[in-house]
PDB file of C-alpha atoms and ligand atoms in Angstrom:
ATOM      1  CA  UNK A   1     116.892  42.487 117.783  1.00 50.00           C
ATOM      2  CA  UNK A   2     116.247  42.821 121.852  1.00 55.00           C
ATOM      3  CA  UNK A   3     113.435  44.204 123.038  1.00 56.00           C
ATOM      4  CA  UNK A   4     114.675  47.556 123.389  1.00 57.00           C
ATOM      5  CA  UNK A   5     115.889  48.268 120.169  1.00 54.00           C
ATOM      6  CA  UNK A   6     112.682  47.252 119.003  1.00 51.00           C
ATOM      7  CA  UNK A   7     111.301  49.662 121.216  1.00 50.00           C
ATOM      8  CA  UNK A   8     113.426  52.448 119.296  1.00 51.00           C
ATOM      9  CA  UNK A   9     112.874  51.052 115.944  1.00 50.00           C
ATOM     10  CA  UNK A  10     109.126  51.354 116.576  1.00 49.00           C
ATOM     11  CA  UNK A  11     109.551  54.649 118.009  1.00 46.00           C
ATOM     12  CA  UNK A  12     111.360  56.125 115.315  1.00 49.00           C
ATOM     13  CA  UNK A  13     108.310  54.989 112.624  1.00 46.00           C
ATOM     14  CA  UNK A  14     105.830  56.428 114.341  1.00 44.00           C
ATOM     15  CA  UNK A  15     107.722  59.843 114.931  1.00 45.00           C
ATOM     16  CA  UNK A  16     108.593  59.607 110.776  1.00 43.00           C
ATOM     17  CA  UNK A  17     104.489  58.815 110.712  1.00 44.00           C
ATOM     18  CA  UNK A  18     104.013  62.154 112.502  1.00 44.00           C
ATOM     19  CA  UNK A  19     106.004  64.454 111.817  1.00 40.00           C
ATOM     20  CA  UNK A  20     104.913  63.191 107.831  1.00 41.00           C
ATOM     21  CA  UNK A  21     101.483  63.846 108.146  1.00 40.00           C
ATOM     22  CA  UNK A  22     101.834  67.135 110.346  1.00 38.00           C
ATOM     23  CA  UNK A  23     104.184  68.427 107.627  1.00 38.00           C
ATOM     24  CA  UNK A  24     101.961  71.341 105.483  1.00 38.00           C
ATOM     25  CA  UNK A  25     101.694  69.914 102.095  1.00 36.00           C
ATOM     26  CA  UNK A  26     103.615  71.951  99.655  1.00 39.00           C
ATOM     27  CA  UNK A  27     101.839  74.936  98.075  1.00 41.00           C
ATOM     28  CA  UNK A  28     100.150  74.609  94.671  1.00 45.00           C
ATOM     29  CA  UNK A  29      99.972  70.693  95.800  1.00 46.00           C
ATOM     30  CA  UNK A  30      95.990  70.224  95.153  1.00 48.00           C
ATOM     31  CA  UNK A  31      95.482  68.732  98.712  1.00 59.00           C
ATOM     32  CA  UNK A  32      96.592  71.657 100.041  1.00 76.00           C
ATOM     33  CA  UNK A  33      93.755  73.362 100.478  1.00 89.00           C
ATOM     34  CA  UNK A  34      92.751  74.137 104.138  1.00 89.00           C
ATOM     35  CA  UNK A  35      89.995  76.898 103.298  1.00 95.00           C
ATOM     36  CA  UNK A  36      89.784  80.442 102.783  1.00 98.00           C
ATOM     37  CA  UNK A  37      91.907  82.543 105.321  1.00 97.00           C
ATOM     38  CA  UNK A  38      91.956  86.554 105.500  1.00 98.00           C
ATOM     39  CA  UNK A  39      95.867  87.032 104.786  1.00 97.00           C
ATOM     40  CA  UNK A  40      98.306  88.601 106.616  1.00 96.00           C
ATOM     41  CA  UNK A  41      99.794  92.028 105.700  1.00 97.00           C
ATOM     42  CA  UNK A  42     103.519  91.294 104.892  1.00 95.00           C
ATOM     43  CA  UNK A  43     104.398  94.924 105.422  1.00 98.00           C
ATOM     44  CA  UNK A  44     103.528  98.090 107.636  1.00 98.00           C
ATOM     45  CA  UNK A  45     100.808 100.402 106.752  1.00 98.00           C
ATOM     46  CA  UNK A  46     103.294 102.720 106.316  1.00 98.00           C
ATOM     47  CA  UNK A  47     105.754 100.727 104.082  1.00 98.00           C
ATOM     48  CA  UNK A  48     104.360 102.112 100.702  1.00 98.00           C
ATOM     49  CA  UNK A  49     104.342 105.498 101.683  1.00 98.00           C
ATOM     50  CA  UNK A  50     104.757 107.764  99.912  1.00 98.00           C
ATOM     51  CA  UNK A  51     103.241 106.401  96.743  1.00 98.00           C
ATOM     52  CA  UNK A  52     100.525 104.858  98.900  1.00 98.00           C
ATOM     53  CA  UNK A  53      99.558 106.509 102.189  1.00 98.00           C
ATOM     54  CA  UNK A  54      99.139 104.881 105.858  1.00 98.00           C
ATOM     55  CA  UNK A  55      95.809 105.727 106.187  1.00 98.00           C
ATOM     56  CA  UNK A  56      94.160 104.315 102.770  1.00 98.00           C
ATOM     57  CA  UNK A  57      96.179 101.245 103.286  1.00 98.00           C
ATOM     58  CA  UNK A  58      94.848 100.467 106.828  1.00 98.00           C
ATOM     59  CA  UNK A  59      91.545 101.368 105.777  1.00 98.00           C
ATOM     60  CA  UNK A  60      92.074  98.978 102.543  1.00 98.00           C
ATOM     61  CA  UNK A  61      92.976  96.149 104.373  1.00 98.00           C
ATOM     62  CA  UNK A  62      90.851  96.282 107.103  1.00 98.00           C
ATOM     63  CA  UNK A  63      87.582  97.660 106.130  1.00 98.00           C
ATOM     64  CA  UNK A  64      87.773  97.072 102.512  1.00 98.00           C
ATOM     65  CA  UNK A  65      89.331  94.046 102.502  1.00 98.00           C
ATOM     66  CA  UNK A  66      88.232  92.245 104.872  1.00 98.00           C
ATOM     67  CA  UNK A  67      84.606  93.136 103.736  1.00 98.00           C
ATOM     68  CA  UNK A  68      85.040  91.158 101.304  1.00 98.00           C
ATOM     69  CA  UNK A  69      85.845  88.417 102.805  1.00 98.00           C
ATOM     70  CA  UNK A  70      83.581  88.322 105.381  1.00 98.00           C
ATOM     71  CA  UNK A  71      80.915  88.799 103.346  1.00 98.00           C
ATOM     72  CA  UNK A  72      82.012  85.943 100.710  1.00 98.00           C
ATOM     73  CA  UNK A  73      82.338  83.973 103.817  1.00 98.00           C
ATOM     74  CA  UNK A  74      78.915  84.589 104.743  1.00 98.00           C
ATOM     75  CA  UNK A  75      77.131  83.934 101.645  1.00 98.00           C
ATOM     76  CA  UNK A  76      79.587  80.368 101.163  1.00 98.00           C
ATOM     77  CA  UNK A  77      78.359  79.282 104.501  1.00 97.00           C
ATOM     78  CA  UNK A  78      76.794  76.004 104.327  1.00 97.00           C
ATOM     79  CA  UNK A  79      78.351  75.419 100.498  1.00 97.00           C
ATOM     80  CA  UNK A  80      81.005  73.094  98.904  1.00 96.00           C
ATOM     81  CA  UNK A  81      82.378  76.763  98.255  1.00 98.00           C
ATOM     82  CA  UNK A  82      84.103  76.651 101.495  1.00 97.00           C
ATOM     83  CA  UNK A  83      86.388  73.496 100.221  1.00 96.00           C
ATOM     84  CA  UNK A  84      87.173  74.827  96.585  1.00 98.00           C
ATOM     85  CA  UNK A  85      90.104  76.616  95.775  1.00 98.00           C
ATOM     86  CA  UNK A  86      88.994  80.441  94.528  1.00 98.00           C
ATOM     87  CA  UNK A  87      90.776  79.908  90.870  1.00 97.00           C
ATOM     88  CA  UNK A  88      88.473  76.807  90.673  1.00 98.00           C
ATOM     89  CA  UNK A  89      85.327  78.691  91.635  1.00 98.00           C
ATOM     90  CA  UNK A  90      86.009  82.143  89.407  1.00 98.00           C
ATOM     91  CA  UNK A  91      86.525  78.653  86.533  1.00 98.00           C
ATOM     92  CA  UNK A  92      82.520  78.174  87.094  1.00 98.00           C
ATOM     93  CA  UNK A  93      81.923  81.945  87.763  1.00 98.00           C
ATOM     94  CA  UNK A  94      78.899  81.862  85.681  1.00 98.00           C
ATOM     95  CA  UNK A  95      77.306  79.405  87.972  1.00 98.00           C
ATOM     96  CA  UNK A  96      77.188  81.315  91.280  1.00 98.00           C
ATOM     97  CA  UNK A  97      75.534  84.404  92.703  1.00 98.00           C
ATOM     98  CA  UNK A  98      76.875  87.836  91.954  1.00 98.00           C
ATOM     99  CA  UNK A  99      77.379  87.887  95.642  1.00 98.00           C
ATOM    100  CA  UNK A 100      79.924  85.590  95.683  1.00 98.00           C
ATOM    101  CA  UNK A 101      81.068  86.913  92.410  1.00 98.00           C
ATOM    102  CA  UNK A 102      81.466  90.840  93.942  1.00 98.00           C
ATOM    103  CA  UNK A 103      82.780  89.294  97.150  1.00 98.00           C
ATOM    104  CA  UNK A 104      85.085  86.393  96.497  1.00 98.00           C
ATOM    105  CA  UNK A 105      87.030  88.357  93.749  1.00 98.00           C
ATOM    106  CA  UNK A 106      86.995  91.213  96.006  1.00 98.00           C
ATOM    107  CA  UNK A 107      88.661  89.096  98.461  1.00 98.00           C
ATOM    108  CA  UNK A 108      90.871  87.343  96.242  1.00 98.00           C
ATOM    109  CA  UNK A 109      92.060  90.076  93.966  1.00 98.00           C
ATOM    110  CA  UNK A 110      93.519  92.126  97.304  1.00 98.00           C
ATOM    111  CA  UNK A 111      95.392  89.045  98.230  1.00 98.00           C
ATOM    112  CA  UNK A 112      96.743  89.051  94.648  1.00 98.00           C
ATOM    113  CA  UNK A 113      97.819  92.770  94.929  1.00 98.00           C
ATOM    114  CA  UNK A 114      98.979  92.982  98.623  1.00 98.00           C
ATOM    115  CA  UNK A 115     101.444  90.145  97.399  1.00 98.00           C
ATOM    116  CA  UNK A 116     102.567  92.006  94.713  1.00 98.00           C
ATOM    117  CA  UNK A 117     103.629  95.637  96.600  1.00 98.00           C
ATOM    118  CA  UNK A 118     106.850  96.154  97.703  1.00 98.00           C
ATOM    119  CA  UNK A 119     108.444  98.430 100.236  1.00 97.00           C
ATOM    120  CA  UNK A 120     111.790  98.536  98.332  1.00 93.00           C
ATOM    121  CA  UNK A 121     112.259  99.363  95.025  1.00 92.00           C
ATOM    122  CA  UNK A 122     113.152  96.500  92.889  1.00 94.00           C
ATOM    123  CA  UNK A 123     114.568  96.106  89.106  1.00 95.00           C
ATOM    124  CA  UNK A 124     112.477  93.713  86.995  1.00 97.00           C
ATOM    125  CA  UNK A 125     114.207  90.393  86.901  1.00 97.00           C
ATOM    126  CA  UNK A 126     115.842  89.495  83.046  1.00 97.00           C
ATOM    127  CA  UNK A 127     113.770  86.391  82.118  1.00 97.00           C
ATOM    128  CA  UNK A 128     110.295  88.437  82.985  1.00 98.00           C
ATOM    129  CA  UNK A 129     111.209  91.349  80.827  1.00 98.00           C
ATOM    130  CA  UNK A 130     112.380  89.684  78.225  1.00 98.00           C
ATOM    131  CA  UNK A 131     109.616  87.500  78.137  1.00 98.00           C
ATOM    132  CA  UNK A 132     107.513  91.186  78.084  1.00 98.00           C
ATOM    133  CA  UNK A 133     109.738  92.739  75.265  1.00 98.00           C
ATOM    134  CA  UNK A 134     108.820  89.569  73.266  1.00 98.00           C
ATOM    135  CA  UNK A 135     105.238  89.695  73.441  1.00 98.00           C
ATOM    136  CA  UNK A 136     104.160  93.613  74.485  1.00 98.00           C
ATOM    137  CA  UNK A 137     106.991  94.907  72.226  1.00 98.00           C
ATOM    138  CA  UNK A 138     109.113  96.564  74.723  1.00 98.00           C
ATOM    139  CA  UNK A 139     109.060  97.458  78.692  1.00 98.00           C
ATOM    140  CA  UNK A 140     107.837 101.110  77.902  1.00 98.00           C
ATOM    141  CA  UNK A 141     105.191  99.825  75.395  1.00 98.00           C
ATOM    142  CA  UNK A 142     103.923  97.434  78.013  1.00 98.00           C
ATOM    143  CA  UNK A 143     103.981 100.407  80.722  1.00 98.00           C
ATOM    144  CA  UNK A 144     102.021 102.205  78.352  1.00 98.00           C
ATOM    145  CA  UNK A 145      99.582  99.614  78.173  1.00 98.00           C
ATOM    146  CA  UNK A 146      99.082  98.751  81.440  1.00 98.00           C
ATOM    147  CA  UNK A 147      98.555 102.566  82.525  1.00 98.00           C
ATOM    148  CA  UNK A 148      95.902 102.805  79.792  1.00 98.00           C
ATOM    149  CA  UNK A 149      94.126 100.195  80.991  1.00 98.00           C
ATOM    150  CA  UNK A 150      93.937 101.529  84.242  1.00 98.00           C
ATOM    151  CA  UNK A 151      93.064 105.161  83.325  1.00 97.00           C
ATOM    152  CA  UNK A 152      90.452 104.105  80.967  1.00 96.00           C
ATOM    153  CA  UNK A 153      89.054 101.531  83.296  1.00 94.00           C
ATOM    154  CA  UNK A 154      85.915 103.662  83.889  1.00 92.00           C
ATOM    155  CA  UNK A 155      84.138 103.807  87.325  1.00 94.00           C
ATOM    156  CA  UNK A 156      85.996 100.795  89.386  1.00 97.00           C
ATOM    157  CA  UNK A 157      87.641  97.793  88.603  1.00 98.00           C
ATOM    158  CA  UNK A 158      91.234  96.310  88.063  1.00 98.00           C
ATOM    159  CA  UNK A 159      94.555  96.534  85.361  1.00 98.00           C
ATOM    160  CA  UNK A 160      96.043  93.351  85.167  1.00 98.00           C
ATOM    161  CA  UNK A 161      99.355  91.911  83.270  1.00 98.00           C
ATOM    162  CA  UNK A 162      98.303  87.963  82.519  1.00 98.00           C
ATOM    163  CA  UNK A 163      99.681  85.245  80.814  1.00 98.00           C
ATOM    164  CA  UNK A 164      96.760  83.452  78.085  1.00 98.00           C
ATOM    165  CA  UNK A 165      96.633  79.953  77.216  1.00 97.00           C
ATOM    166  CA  UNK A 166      99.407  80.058  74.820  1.00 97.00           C
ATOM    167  CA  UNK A 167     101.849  81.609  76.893  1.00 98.00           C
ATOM    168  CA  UNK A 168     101.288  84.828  76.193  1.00 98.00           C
ATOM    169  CA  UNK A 169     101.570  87.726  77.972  1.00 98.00           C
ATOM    170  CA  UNK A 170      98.337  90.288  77.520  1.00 98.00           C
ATOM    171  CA  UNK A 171      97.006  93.260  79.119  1.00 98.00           C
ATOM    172  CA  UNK A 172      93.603  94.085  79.841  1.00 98.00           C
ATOM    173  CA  UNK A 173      91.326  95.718  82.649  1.00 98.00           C
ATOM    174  CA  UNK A 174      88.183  94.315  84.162  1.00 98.00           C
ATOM    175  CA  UNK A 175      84.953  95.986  85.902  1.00 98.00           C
ATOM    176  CA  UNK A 176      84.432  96.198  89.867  1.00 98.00           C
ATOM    177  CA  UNK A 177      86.070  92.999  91.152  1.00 98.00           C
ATOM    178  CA  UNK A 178      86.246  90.946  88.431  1.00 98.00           C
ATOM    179  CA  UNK A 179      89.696  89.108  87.431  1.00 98.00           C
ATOM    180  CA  UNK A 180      91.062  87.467  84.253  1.00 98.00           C
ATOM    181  CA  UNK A 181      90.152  83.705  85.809  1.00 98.00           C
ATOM    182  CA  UNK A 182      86.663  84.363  85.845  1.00 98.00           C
ATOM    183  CA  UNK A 183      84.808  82.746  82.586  1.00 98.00           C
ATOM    184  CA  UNK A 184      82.654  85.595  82.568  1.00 98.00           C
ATOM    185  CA  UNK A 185      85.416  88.315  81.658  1.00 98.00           C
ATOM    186  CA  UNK A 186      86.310  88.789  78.241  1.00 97.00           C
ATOM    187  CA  UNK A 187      90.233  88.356  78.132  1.00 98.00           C
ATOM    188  CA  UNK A 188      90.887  84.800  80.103  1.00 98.00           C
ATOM    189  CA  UNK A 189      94.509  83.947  80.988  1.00 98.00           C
ATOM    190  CA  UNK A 190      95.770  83.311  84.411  1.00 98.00           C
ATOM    191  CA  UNK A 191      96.939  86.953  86.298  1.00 98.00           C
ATOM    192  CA  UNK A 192     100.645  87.743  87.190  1.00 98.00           C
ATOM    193  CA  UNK A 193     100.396  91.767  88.075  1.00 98.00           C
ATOM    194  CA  UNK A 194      97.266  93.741  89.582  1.00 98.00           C
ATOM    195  CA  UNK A 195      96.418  96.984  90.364  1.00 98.00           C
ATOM    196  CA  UNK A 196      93.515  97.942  91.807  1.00 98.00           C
ATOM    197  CA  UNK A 197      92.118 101.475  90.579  1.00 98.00           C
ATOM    198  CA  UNK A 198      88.980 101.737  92.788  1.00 97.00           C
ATOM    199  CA  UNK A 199      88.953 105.155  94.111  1.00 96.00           C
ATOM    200  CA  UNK A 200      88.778 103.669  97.637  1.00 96.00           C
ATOM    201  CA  UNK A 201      92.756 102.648  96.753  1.00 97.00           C
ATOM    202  CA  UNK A 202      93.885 106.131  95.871  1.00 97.00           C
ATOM    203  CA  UNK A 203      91.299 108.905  97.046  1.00 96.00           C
ATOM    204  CA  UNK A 204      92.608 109.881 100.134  1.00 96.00           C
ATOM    205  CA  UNK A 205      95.942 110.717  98.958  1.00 96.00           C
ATOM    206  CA  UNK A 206      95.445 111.414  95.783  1.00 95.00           C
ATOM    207  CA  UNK A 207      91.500 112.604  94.893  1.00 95.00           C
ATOM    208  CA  UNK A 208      90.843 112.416  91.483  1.00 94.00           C
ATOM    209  CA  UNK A 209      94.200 111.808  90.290  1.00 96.00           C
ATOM    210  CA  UNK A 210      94.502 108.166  89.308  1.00 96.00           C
ATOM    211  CA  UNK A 211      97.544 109.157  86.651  1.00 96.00           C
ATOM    212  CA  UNK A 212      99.859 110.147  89.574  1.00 97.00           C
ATOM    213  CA  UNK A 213      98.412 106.449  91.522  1.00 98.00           C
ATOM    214  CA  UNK A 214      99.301 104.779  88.772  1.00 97.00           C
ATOM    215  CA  UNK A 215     102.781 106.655  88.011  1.00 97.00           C
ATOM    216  CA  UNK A 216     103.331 105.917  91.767  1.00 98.00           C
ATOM    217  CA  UNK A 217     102.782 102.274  91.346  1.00 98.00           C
ATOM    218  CA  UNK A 218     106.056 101.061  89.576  1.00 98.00           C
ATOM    219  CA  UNK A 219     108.038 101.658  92.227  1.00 98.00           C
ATOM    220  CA  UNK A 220     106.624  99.247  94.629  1.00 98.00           C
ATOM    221  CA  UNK A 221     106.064  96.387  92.297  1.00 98.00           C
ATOM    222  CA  UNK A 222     107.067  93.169  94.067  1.00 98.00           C
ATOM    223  CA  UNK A 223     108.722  91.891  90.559  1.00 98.00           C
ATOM    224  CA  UNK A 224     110.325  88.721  92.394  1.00 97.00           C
ATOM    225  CA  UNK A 225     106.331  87.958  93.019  1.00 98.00           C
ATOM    226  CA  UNK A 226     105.085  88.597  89.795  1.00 98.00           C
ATOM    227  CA  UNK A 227     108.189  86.349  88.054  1.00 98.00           C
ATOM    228  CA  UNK A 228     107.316  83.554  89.923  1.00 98.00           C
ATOM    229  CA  UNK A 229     103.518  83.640  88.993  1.00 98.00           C
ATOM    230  CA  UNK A 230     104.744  83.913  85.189  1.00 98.00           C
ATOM    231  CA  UNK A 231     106.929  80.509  86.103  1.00 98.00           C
ATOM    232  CA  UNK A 232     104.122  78.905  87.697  1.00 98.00           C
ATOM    233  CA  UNK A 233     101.563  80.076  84.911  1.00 98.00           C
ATOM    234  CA  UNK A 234     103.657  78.467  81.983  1.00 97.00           C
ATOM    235  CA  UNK A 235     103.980  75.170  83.933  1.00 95.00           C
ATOM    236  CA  UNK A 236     100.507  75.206  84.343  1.00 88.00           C
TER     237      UNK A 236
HETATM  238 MN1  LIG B 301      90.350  97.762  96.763  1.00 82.31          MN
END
């Protein structure tokens, strides 16, 4: 080889070098991890109207929310908390502070549902409700569920669809901002559907009406979202 072309040889390795270790790794990849960032809304304010209105959602996200992550923030300042993955730290909830408790599932569990609202009504894909036929009993009996859950959830807290260690699909609710990943909760199993049914999500719009909330909720389920955290929970 002449000098030149070993010139563009060596050139080429070091851009392959580069460009390799600038490329994000790919998510659920373990070294992924870069920290704990507030997320970005993927729709308006508006988007959800009219089953949830403007106003509550900007207030939500940006008061509510973000409370909760500032504050988790605050109190993880200083910790190995900062470099672990939430799942990993609701795994060892009963170690840490109910600060960090309150605040990091506050902070995670609006991530969860923010992700799984959509403007546009969508039909549930055929592999996730079959999969909730075979182990609720049937769509409506699964509906049925889910709404008790969140109507007899008293005072605040959260309705979740998970998926348990088995497989298996399960309903349940948990107090203030709690989740199913947390070992202090009494039904474990790794979340693929949240609502939240604080009043602070509905009051505005609807006052002390959390049946018509909850009604308004199926038609801005992001099922496409909640399909591929059923995929990702069985290969887990
Ligand atoms: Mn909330």
């Amino acid at each position: 080889m002449k000098r030149r072309e070993y010139v563009l040889v060596f050139g080429a390795v070091l851009i392959a070098a580069f460009v390799s270790v600038t490329q994000p790794a790919f998510a659920g990849d373990g070294n992924a991890f870069e920290g704990h960032k507030f997320p970005e809304l993927k729709y308006a304010f508006n988007a959800l109207e009219p089953y949830i209105d403007a106003q509550t959602m900007e207030i939500h996200y940006t008061r509510h929310h973000k409370a909760y992550y500032t504050n988790f923030m605050t109190a993880a300042e200083g910790t190995d908390l900062l470099k672990t993955p939430m799942e990993q730290i609701f795994a060892n909830m009963s170690k840490h502070s109910a600060t960090i408790r309150n605040n990091g599932g506050g902070f995670y569990n609006h991530n969860f549902f923010w992700e799984n609202l959509s403007p546009s009504k969508q039909e549930i894909p055929a592999g996730l409700k079959n999969a909730i036929e075979k182990d609720l009993g049937s769509f409506d009996a699964f509906k049925e569920a889910f709404t008790k859950a969140a109507m007899t959830r008293f005072g605040s807290g959260w309705a979740w669809l998970s998926v348990d260690k088995n497989g298996k699909l399960f309903v349940s609710s948990t107090a203030n901002q709690d989740n199913p990943l947390m070992d202090v909760v009494e039904a474990q199993g790794t979340p693929i559907l949240g609502l939240d049914v604080w009043e602070h999500a509905y009051y505005l719009k609807y006052q002390n009406k959390r049946a018509d909330y909850v009604t308004g909720f199926w038609n801005i389920i992001d099922w496409s979202v909640v399909e591929a955290r059923y995929k990702a929970a069985l290969a887990k």
